[in-house]
Tab-separated table of C-alpha atoms and ligand atoms in Angstrom:
chain	number	residue	atom	x	y	z
T	1	UNK	CA	21.908	-2.527	-16.266
T	2	UNK	CA	21.518	-4.833	-19.276
T	3	UNK	CA	18.069	-4.887	-20.926
T	4	UNK	CA	17.695	-8.543	-19.918
T	5	UNK	CA	18.280	-7.656	-16.248
T	6	UNK	CA	15.874	-4.775	-16.515
T	7	UNK	CA	13.266	-7.110	-17.958
T	8	UNK	CA	13.897	-9.581	-15.156
T	9	UNK	CA	13.392	-6.923	-12.466
T	10	UNK	CA	10.240	-5.612	-14.091
T	11	UNK	CA	8.928	-9.159	-14.324
T	12	UNK	CA	9.397	-9.584	-10.597
T	13	UNK	CA	6.300	-7.422	-10.318
T	14	UNK	CA	3.154	-9.468	-10.585
T	15	UNK	CA	0.698	-9.533	-13.492
T	16	UNK	CA	2.987	-8.927	-16.357
T	17	UNK	CA	0.504	-7.561	-18.855
T	18	UNK	CA	2.495	-4.718	-20.383
T	19	UNK	CA	0.654	-4.785	-23.709
T	20	UNK	CA	1.706	-1.979	-26.043
T	21	UNK	CA	-1.608	-0.139	-25.532
T	22	UNK	CA	-1.224	-0.261	-21.758
T	23	UNK	CA	2.405	0.797	-21.863
T	24	UNK	CA	1.815	3.658	-24.302
T	25	UNK	CA	0.312	6.184	-21.840
T	26	UNK	CA	2.648	8.753	-20.273
T	27	UNK	CA	2.402	8.291	-16.526
T	28	UNK	CA	3.915	10.382	-13.752
T	29	UNK	CA	4.456	8.775	-10.351
T	30	UNK	CA	5.479	10.817	-7.294
T	31	UNK	CA	6.965	9.289	-4.141
T	32	UNK	CA	6.685	11.428	-0.992
T	33	UNK	CA	9.279	10.315	1.564
T	34	UNK	CA	11.493	9.058	-1.260
T	35	UNK	CA	14.782	9.269	0.667
T	36	UNK	CA	13.589	6.952	3.439
T	37	UNK	CA	13.951	3.257	4.125
T	38	UNK	CA	10.937	2.396	1.953
T	39	UNK	CA	11.257	5.375	-0.369
T	40	UNK	CA	14.668	4.476	-1.789
T	41	UNK	CA	14.032	0.869	-2.856
T	42	UNK	CA	10.547	1.886	-3.987
T	43	UNK	CA	12.117	4.589	-6.177
T	44	UNK	CA	14.374	1.911	-7.650
T	45	UNK	CA	11.455	-0.417	-8.403
T	46	UNK	CA	9.332	2.343	-9.923
T	47	UNK	CA	12.284	3.412	-12.087
T	48	UNK	CA	12.281	-0.154	-13.429
T	49	UNK	CA	8.544	-0.117	-14.155
T	50	UNK	CA	7.993	0.317	-17.894
T	51	UNK	CA	4.605	1.982	-17.275
T	52	UNK	CA	6.274	4.975	-15.600
T	53	UNK	CA	7.467	7.799	-17.864
T	54	UNK	CA	8.215	10.362	-15.151
T	55	UNK	CA	9.312	9.638	-11.571
T	56	UNK	CA	9.228	12.454	-9.040
T	57	UNK	CA	11.143	11.883	-5.803
T	58	UNK	CA	10.241	14.192	-2.919
T	59	UNK	CA	11.462	14.306	0.678
T	60	UNK	CA	12.312	16.933	3.274
T	61	UNK	CA	16.005	15.962	2.879
T	62	UNK	CA	18.242	13.692	0.845
T	63	UNK	CA	16.326	13.449	-2.447
T	64	UNK	CA	18.927	15.105	-4.717
T	65	UNK	CA	21.319	12.212	-4.027
T	66	UNK	CA	18.691	9.497	-4.361
T	67	UNK	CA	17.385	11.024	-7.590
T	68	UNK	CA	20.877	11.389	-9.101
T	69	UNK	CA	21.639	7.784	-8.210
T	70	UNK	CA	18.390	6.254	-9.517
T	71	UNK	CA	18.398	8.479	-12.631
T	72	UNK	CA	21.526	6.747	-13.970
T	73	UNK	CA	19.616	3.490	-14.501
T	74	UNK	CA	18.997	3.070	-18.222
T	75	UNK	CA	15.235	2.597	-18.108
T	76	UNK	CA	12.743	5.020	-19.728
T	77	UNK	CA	11.374	6.868	-16.654
T	78	UNK	CA	12.742	10.388	-16.329
T	79	UNK	CA	13.728	10.964	-12.673
T	80	UNK	CA	13.654	14.282	-10.835
T	81	UNK	CA	14.426	14.963	-7.176
T	82	UNK	CA	12.651	17.599	-5.090
T	83	UNK	CA	13.561	18.665	-1.592
T	84	UNK	CA	11.771	20.864	0.935
T	85	UNK	CA	8.238	22.200	1.038
T	86	UNK	CA	8.890	24.920	-1.513
T	87	UNK	CA	9.473	22.215	-4.153
T	88	UNK	CA	6.511	20.019	-3.199
T	89	UNK	CA	4.118	21.636	-5.702
T	90	UNK	CA	6.446	21.027	-8.625
T	91	UNK	CA	7.059	17.468	-7.426
T	92	UNK	CA	3.315	16.759	-7.466
T	93	UNK	CA	2.099	18.643	-10.534
T	94	UNK	CA	0.780	16.309	-13.251
T	95	UNK	CA	1.071	13.147	-11.115
T	96	UNK	CA	-1.148	10.197	-11.972
T	97	UNK	CA	-0.166	8.223	-8.871
T	98	UNK	CA	1.238	9.585	-5.595
T	99	UNK	CA	2.785	7.064	-3.200
T	100	UNK	CA	3.241	8.211	0.414
T	101	UNK	CA	5.784	6.401	2.591
T	102	UNK	CA	6.636	9.610	4.527
T	103	UNK	CA	6.771	9.465	8.303
T	104	UNK	CA	8.374	7.730	11.233
T	105	UNK	CA	8.547	3.915	11.545
T	106	UNK	CA	8.024	1.813	14.691
T	107	UNK	CA	10.633	0.719	17.191
T	108	UNK	CA	10.288	-2.466	19.311
T	109	UNK	CA	7.492	-2.170	21.876
T	110	UNK	CA	5.496	0.370	19.865
T	111	UNK	CA	2.149	-0.127	18.136
T	112	UNK	CA	1.413	1.513	14.796
T	113	UNK	CA	-0.970	3.818	16.641
T	114	UNK	CA	2.004	5.155	18.641
T	115	UNK	CA	3.113	6.771	15.346
T	116	UNK	CA	-0.138	8.723	15.064
T	117	UNK	CA	1.021	11.924	16.753
T	118	UNK	CA	3.867	12.518	14.292
T	119	UNK	CA	2.573	10.889	11.122
T	120	UNK	CA	-0.955	12.340	11.217
T	121	UNK	CA	0.440	15.854	10.788
T	122	UNK	CA	2.855	14.778	8.030
T	123	UNK	CA	0.079	13.058	6.073
T	124	UNK	CA	-2.269	15.995	6.533
T	125	UNK	CA	0.302	18.429	5.139
T	126	UNK	CA	1.121	16.230	2.148
T	127	UNK	CA	-2.551	15.603	1.331
T	128	UNK	CA	-3.292	19.317	1.481
T	129	UNK	CA	-0.616	19.804	-1.183
T	130	UNK	CA	-2.013	16.889	-3.271
T	131	UNK	CA	-5.460	18.483	-3.263
T	132	UNK	CA	-3.870	21.676	-4.573
T	133	UNK	CA	-1.387	20.385	-7.138
T	134	UNK	CA	-2.699	17.007	-8.400
T	135	UNK	CA	-6.274	16.560	-7.152
T	136	UNK	CA	-6.981	13.817	-9.703
T	137	UNK	CA	-4.066	11.570	-8.750
T	138	UNK	CA	-4.541	8.120	-7.224
T	139	UNK	CA	-3.103	8.280	-3.696
T	140	UNK	CA	-1.370	5.163	-2.309
T	141	UNK	CA	-1.056	5.669	1.463
T	142	UNK	CA	1.734	3.656	3.101
T	143	UNK	CA	2.384	5.858	6.185
T	144	UNK	CA	1.188	4.327	9.433
T	145	UNK	CA	-1.178	3.966	11.137
T	146	UNK	CA	-2.899	3.269	7.792
T	147	UNK	CA	-6.213	2.634	9.605
T	148	UNK	CA	-6.143	6.333	10.604
T	149	UNK	CA	-4.022	8.028	7.908
T	150	UNK	CA	-6.446	7.036	5.126
T	151	UNK	CA	-9.445	8.624	6.936
T	152	UNK	CA	-7.268	11.710	7.594
T	153	UNK	CA	-6.492	11.962	3.867
T	154	UNK	CA	-10.195	11.587	3.010
T	155	UNK	CA	-11.144	14.407	5.375
T	156	UNK	CA	-8.402	16.703	4.037
T	157	UNK	CA	-9.600	16.079	0.474
T	158	UNK	CA	-13.254	16.610	1.478
T	159	UNK	CA	-12.372	19.930	3.079
T	160	UNK	CA	-10.558	20.984	-0.109
T	161	UNK	CA	-13.501	19.811	-2.248
T	162	UNK	CA	-11.350	17.297	-4.127
T	163	UNK	CA	-12.324	14.010	-2.458
T	164	UNK	CA	-12.991	11.133	-4.807
T	165	UNK	CA	-13.370	7.873	-2.911
T	166	UNK	CA	-12.258	5.972	-6.002
T	167	UNK	CA	-8.800	7.521	-5.772
T	168	UNK	CA	-7.713	6.951	-2.191
T	169	UNK	CA	-6.046	3.666	-1.189
T	170	UNK	CA	-4.463	2.404	2.013
T	171	UNK	CA	-1.662	0.090	0.908
T	172	UNK	CA	-2.220	-3.294	2.601
T	173	UNK	CA	-0.373	-5.280	-0.068
T	174	UNK	CA	2.387	-6.249	2.369
T	175	UNK	CA	-0.172	-8.219	4.394
T	176	UNK	CA	-1.091	-10.112	1.223
T	177	UNK	CA	2.585	-10.644	0.335
T	178	UNK	CA	3.215	-12.078	3.806
T	179	UNK	CA	0.081	-14.248	3.816
T	180	UNK	CA	1.106	-15.719	0.460
T	181	UNK	CA	4.669	-16.430	1.615
T	182	UNK	CA	3.678	-17.976	4.944
T	183	UNK	CA	0.867	-20.055	3.374
T	184	UNK	CA	3.115	-21.373	0.599
T	185	UNK	CA	5.707	-22.453	3.175
T	186	UNK	CA	3.184	-24.253	5.366
T	187	UNK	CA	1.028	-25.781	2.614
T	188	UNK	CA	4.110	-26.669	0.588
T	189	UNK	CA	2.768	-25.163	-2.648
T	190	UNK	CA	4.689	-22.975	-5.148
T	191	UNK	CA	4.729	-19.459	-3.717
T	192	UNK	CA	4.359	-17.764	-7.105
T	193	UNK	CA	1.017	-19.509	-7.643
T	194	UNK	CA	-0.495	-18.570	-4.283
T	195	UNK	CA	-3.339	-16.106	-3.802
T	196	UNK	CA	-4.737	-15.136	-0.395
T	197	UNK	CA	-7.137	-12.238	0.178
T	198	UNK	CA	-6.423	-10.189	3.315
T	199	UNK	CA	-9.254	-7.972	4.559
T	200	UNK	CA	-10.013	-5.570	7.417
T	201	UNK	CA	-7.293	-3.059	8.161
T	202	UNK	CA	-3.540	-2.811	8.643
T	203	UNK	CA	-2.705	-3.308	12.344
T	204	UNK	CA	-2.689	-6.393	14.576
T	205	UNK	CA	-6.047	-8.159	14.731
T	206	UNK	CA	-7.546	-5.807	12.134
T	207	UNK	CA	-5.429	-7.709	9.581
T	208	UNK	CA	-7.620	-10.682	8.611
T	209	UNK	CA	-6.170	-13.132	6.085
T	210	UNK	CA	-8.819	-15.360	4.503
T	211	UNK	CA	-6.899	-18.617	4.280
T	212	UNK	CA	-10.169	-20.509	3.622
T	213	UNK	CA	-10.093	-18.802	0.192
T	214	UNK	CA	-6.367	-19.389	-0.433
T	215	UNK	CA	-5.411	-20.931	-3.751
T	216	UNK	CA	-4.069	-23.465	-4.540
T	217	UNK	CA	-6.332	-24.955	-1.846
T	218	UNK	CA	-4.668	-27.245	0.662
T	219	UNK	CA	-6.322	-29.838	2.872
T	220	UNK	CA	-2.992	-30.496	4.583
T	221	UNK	CA	-3.534	-27.602	7.018
T	222	UNK	CA	-5.183	-28.161	10.403
T	223	UNK	CA	-7.228	-25.549	12.250
T	224	UNK	CA	-4.177	-25.010	14.484
T	225	UNK	CA	-2.045	-24.379	11.372
T	226	UNK	CA	-4.564	-21.790	10.100
T	227	UNK	CA	-4.635	-20.086	13.502
T	228	UNK	CA	-0.821	-19.935	13.558
T	229	UNK	CA	-0.656	-18.618	9.971
T	230	UNK	CA	-3.234	-15.963	10.810
T	231	UNK	CA	-1.295	-14.836	13.887
T	232	UNK	CA	1.990	-14.751	11.974
T	233	UNK	CA	0.424	-12.613	9.226
T	234	UNK	CA	-1.078	-10.255	11.823
T	235	UNK	CA	2.279	-9.992	13.611
T	236	UNK	CA	4.418	-9.871	10.447
T	237	UNK	CA	5.275	-6.193	10.885
T	238	UNK	CA	6.238	-6.720	14.523
T	239	UNK	CA	8.421	-9.694	13.558
T	240	UNK	CA	10.463	-7.349	11.320
T	241	UNK	CA	10.490	-4.478	13.850
T	242	UNK	CA	11.909	-6.814	16.505
T	243	UNK	CA	14.473	-8.351	14.142
T	244	UNK	CA	15.650	-4.862	13.144
T	245	UNK	CA	16.002	-4.090	16.877
T	246	UNK	CA	15.448	-0.331	16.807
T	247	UNK	CA	16.550	0.303	13.216
T	248	UNK	CA	13.038	0.666	11.818
T	249	UNK	CA	10.389	-1.561	10.299
T	250	UNK	CA	9.864	-3.402	7.013
T	251	UNK	CA	11.378	-1.441	4.136
T	252	UNK	CA	12.442	-3.884	1.397
T	253	UNK	CA	9.372	-6.135	1.459
T	254	UNK	CA	7.261	-2.976	1.772
T	255	UNK	CA	8.945	-1.392	-1.236
T	256	UNK	CA	8.177	-4.570	-3.196
T	257	UNK	CA	4.566	-4.540	-1.994
T	258	UNK	CA	4.231	-0.802	-2.737
T	259	UNK	CA	5.615	-1.349	-6.232
T	260	UNK	CA	3.170	-4.205	-6.870
T	261	UNK	CA	0.240	-2.043	-5.769
T	262	UNK	CA	1.337	1.048	-7.731
T	263	UNK	CA	1.860	-1.151	-10.788
T	264	UNK	CA	-1.715	-2.432	-10.412
T	265	UNK	CA	-2.996	1.172	-10.170
T	266	UNK	CA	-1.096	2.125	-13.344
T	267	UNK	CA	-2.419	-0.900	-15.202
T	268	UNK	CA	-5.963	-0.004	-14.130
T	269	UNK	CA	-5.476	3.607	-15.294
T	270	UNK	CA	-4.179	2.309	-18.618
T	271	UNK	CA	-7.265	0.175	-19.166
T	272	UNK	CA	-5.856	-3.272	-18.471
T	273	UNK	CA	-8.896	-5.417	-17.549
T	274	UNK	CA	-9.362	-7.502	-14.388
T	275	UNK	CA	-6.735	-5.895	-12.202
T	276	UNK	CA	-7.673	-6.871	-8.640
T	277	UNK	CA	-5.721	-6.147	-5.433
T	278	UNK	CA	-6.666	-5.894	-1.770
T	279	UNK	CA	-6.674	-2.344	-0.425
T	280	UNK	CA	-8.070	-0.289	2.477
T	281	UNK	CA	-10.674	1.925	0.806
T	282	UNK	CA	-13.981	3.662	1.430
T	283	UNK	CA	-16.339	0.729	1.635
T	284	UNK	CA	-19.837	-0.565	2.252
T	285	UNK	CA	-18.669	-4.175	2.618
T	286	UNK	CA	-19.242	-3.864	6.388
T	287	UNK	CA	-20.810	-1.123	8.513
T	288	UNK	CA	-17.368	0.550	8.781
T	289	UNK	CA	-16.714	3.495	6.430
T	290	UNK	CA	-13.278	2.170	5.419
T	291	UNK	CA	-12.335	-1.459	5.049
T	292	UNK	CA	-9.718	-3.501	3.182
T	293	UNK	CA	-10.990	-6.042	0.703
T	294	UNK	CA	-10.408	-7.045	-2.890
T	295	UNK	CA	-10.799	-4.054	-5.205
T	296	UNK	CA	-11.045	-4.023	-8.989
T	297	UNK	CA	-8.909	-1.204	-10.398
T	298	UNK	CA	-9.795	0.722	-13.528
T	299	UNK	CA	-9.347	3.937	-15.484
T	300	UNK	CA	-10.678	6.060	-12.594
T	301	UNK	CA	-9.131	4.129	-9.709
T	302	UNK	CA	-11.544	1.893	-7.788
T	303	UNK	CA	-13.918	0.337	-10.300
T	304	UNK	CA	-15.550	-2.060	-7.859
T	305	UNK	CA	-15.110	-2.923	-4.200
T	306	UNK	CA	-15.556	-6.676	-4.060
T	307	UNK	CA	-17.296	-8.476	-1.210
T	308	UNK	CA	-15.777	-10.854	1.297
T	309	UNK	CA	-17.010	-14.125	-0.212
T	310	UNK	CA	-17.642	-17.180	1.946
T	311	UNK	CA	-15.903	-16.985	5.357
T	312	UNK	CA	-15.024	-19.842	7.706
T	313	UNK	CA	-16.373	-19.725	11.276
T	314	UNK	CA	-12.873	-18.726	12.458
T	315	UNK	CA	-12.777	-15.847	9.937
T	316	UNK	CA	-16.322	-14.726	10.857
T	317	UNK	CA	-15.161	-14.512	14.481
T	318	UNK	CA	-12.014	-12.598	13.417
T	319	UNK	CA	-14.173	-10.167	11.440
T	320	UNK	CA	-16.407	-9.398	14.428
T	321	UNK	CA	-13.374	-9.072	16.725
T	322	UNK	CA	-11.586	-6.536	14.533
T	323	UNK	CA	-14.460	-4.096	14.098
T	324	UNK	CA	-14.120	-2.266	17.425
T	325	UNK	CA	-10.429	-1.439	17.012
T	326	UNK	CA	-10.777	-0.545	13.342
T	327	UNK	CA	-13.753	1.723	14.058
T	328	UNK	CA	-11.891	3.660	16.741
T	329	UNK	CA	-8.759	4.050	14.560
T	330	UNK	CA	-10.913	5.415	11.728
T	331	UNK	CA	-12.714	7.792	14.101
T	332	UNK	CA	-9.404	8.958	15.576
T	333	UNK	CA	-8.211	9.947	12.090
T	334	UNK	CA	-11.430	11.783	11.258
T	335	UNK	CA	-11.385	13.600	14.585
T	336	UNK	CA	-7.768	14.693	14.069
T	337	UNK	CA	-8.499	16.030	10.594
T	338	UNK	CA	-11.438	18.079	11.902
T	339	UNK	CA	-9.549	19.453	14.889
T	340	UNK	CA	-6.381	20.490	13.036
A	1	NAD	N1	1.532	0.198	4.927
A	1	NAD	C1	2.470	-0.663	5.259
A	1	NAD	O1	2.302	-1.875	5.071
A	1	NAD	C2	3.770	-0.198	5.824
A	1	NAD	C3	4.882	-1.066	5.826
A	1	NAD	C4	6.102	-0.596	6.320
A	1	NAD	C5	6.195	0.699	6.833
A	1	NAD	N2	5.105	1.510	6.813
A	1	NAD	C6	5.183	2.889	7.290
A	1	NAD	O2	5.851	3.689	6.313
A	1	NAD	C7	6.407	4.847	6.952
A	1	NAD	C8	7.839	5.080	6.487
A	1	NAD	O3	8.671	4.021	6.900
A	1	NAD	P1	10.251	4.040	6.553
A	1	NAD	O4	10.810	2.798	7.104
A	1	NAD	O5	10.465	4.373	5.134
A	1	NAD	O6	10.704	5.274	7.445
A	1	NAD	P2	12.036	6.184	7.276
A	1	NAD	O7	12.182	6.980	8.497
A	1	NAD	O8	13.170	5.340	6.832
A	1	NAD	O9	11.656	7.126	6.047
A	1	NAD	C9	10.635	8.065	6.141
A	1	NAD	C10	10.979	9.218	5.235
A	1	NAD	O10	9.909	10.174	5.333
A	1	NAD	C11	10.528	11.446	5.255
A	1	NAD	N3	9.621	12.485	5.719
A	1	NAD	C12	9.334	12.861	6.998
A	1	NAD	N4	8.478	13.897	6.976
A	1	NAD	C13	8.213	14.169	5.680
A	1	NAD	C14	7.411	15.127	5.013
A	1	NAD	N5	6.706	16.028	5.691
A	1	NAD	N6	7.394	15.119	3.670
A	1	NAD	C15	8.104	14.209	2.965
A	1	NAD	N7	8.885	13.279	3.537
A	1	NAD	C16	8.927	13.273	4.876
A	1	NAD	C17	11.797	11.337	6.065
A	1	NAD	O11	12.698	12.374	5.750
A	1	NAD	C18	12.285	9.956	5.645
A	1	NAD	O12	13.160	10.029	4.538
A	1	NAD	C19	6.258	4.585	8.453
A	1	NAD	O13	5.134	5.298	8.933
A	1	NAD	C20	5.996	3.097	8.540
A	1	NAD	O14	5.299	2.733	9.685
A	1	NAD	C21	3.912	1.081	6.319
A	2	LMR	O1	4.932	-3.009	11.330
A	2	LMR	C1	5.149	-1.835	11.018
A	2	LMR	O2	5.227	-0.944	11.861
A	2	LMR	C2	5.364	-1.477	9.587
A	2	LMR	C3	4.320	-2.032	8.663
A	2	LMR	O3	3.037	-1.620	8.988
A	2	LMR	C4	4.417	-3.512	8.494
A	2	LMR	O4	3.389	-4.178	8.488
A	2	LMR	O5	5.549	-4.034	8.325
């Protein structure tokens, strides 16, 4: 790939502050589930990220091929593939950021919670290894149901004595990516300039986009438009699952979103100021122990969990309506971690 193309791809990631100080640190990123539908394009995007010096690709199968392929790209990150549990420790050792897209995706007719039985065990096993081999890494949890897998990870880390609430993130960036795209289309504003916070969790009605805070502001949207945009954002994952008709869920847009979020984590670690993304984290923003909201990222992970700001009446109602489901998904994760 020509340097100009490489630059173009790296620039596709938001917030392009790759100042020399920020880019100087050596950073290792590990992807667990790297041979999967999300894992492969995410590996490609992280290989293109100039903040990554070492890229570790782990899966239970298929990573030697993915790693060989991605490693031929002439960008700085050194790529290594690891396959099977016996290589997991080496894959993780020294990681600054671990991204987890390991686990099964939905098929039409399923909810994210239907993935719990398989993915809970996968996440538990991987987090046990993280607590052993790279307890200080920032963990970016993509595996669904995020509303439960993040609490599972927290409990695993607590049990191992390595839990740091500043370092565990449920990746909800795809909800933000979708909200931005759908809003820009409806409000007829340039998509690259749009910002929309999305709070709550990552499933159905627990996904709450705050279009009243969207920028650039638009007064062209009716209440019915906002309701429709909210529903489309909440159902964005299902829209892709149905379109893929049994061949999985969002992979390419998720890889993009995962790369944006990991990039923000790396920038925070490297001391870039004012890096803010929405994420599902331990929180006191509501009475729920985990909640997605804007988070300022810094040298230790979460620097500050930001509040919700002013909500419209419609958003206040959405917030109250989501709490029951989010609470029970969180409790389900905690219960699983204690019982297994
Ligand atoms: N957070 C989000 O916004 C979001 C968006 C899209 C998908 N997802 C979730 O991401 C997960 C992965 O989706 P996908 O489309 O990439 O699925 P996929 O089936 O294409 O890939 C999953 C990969 O995980 C691997 N894997 C399974 N068990 C593993 C283990 N113990 N250790 C390491 N790797 C393991 C598989 O071998 C496979 O390569 C699903 O749970 C899906 O629901 C989340
Ligand atoms: O919808 C899914 O199952 C995958 C993911 O959570 C998404 O939002 O696309």
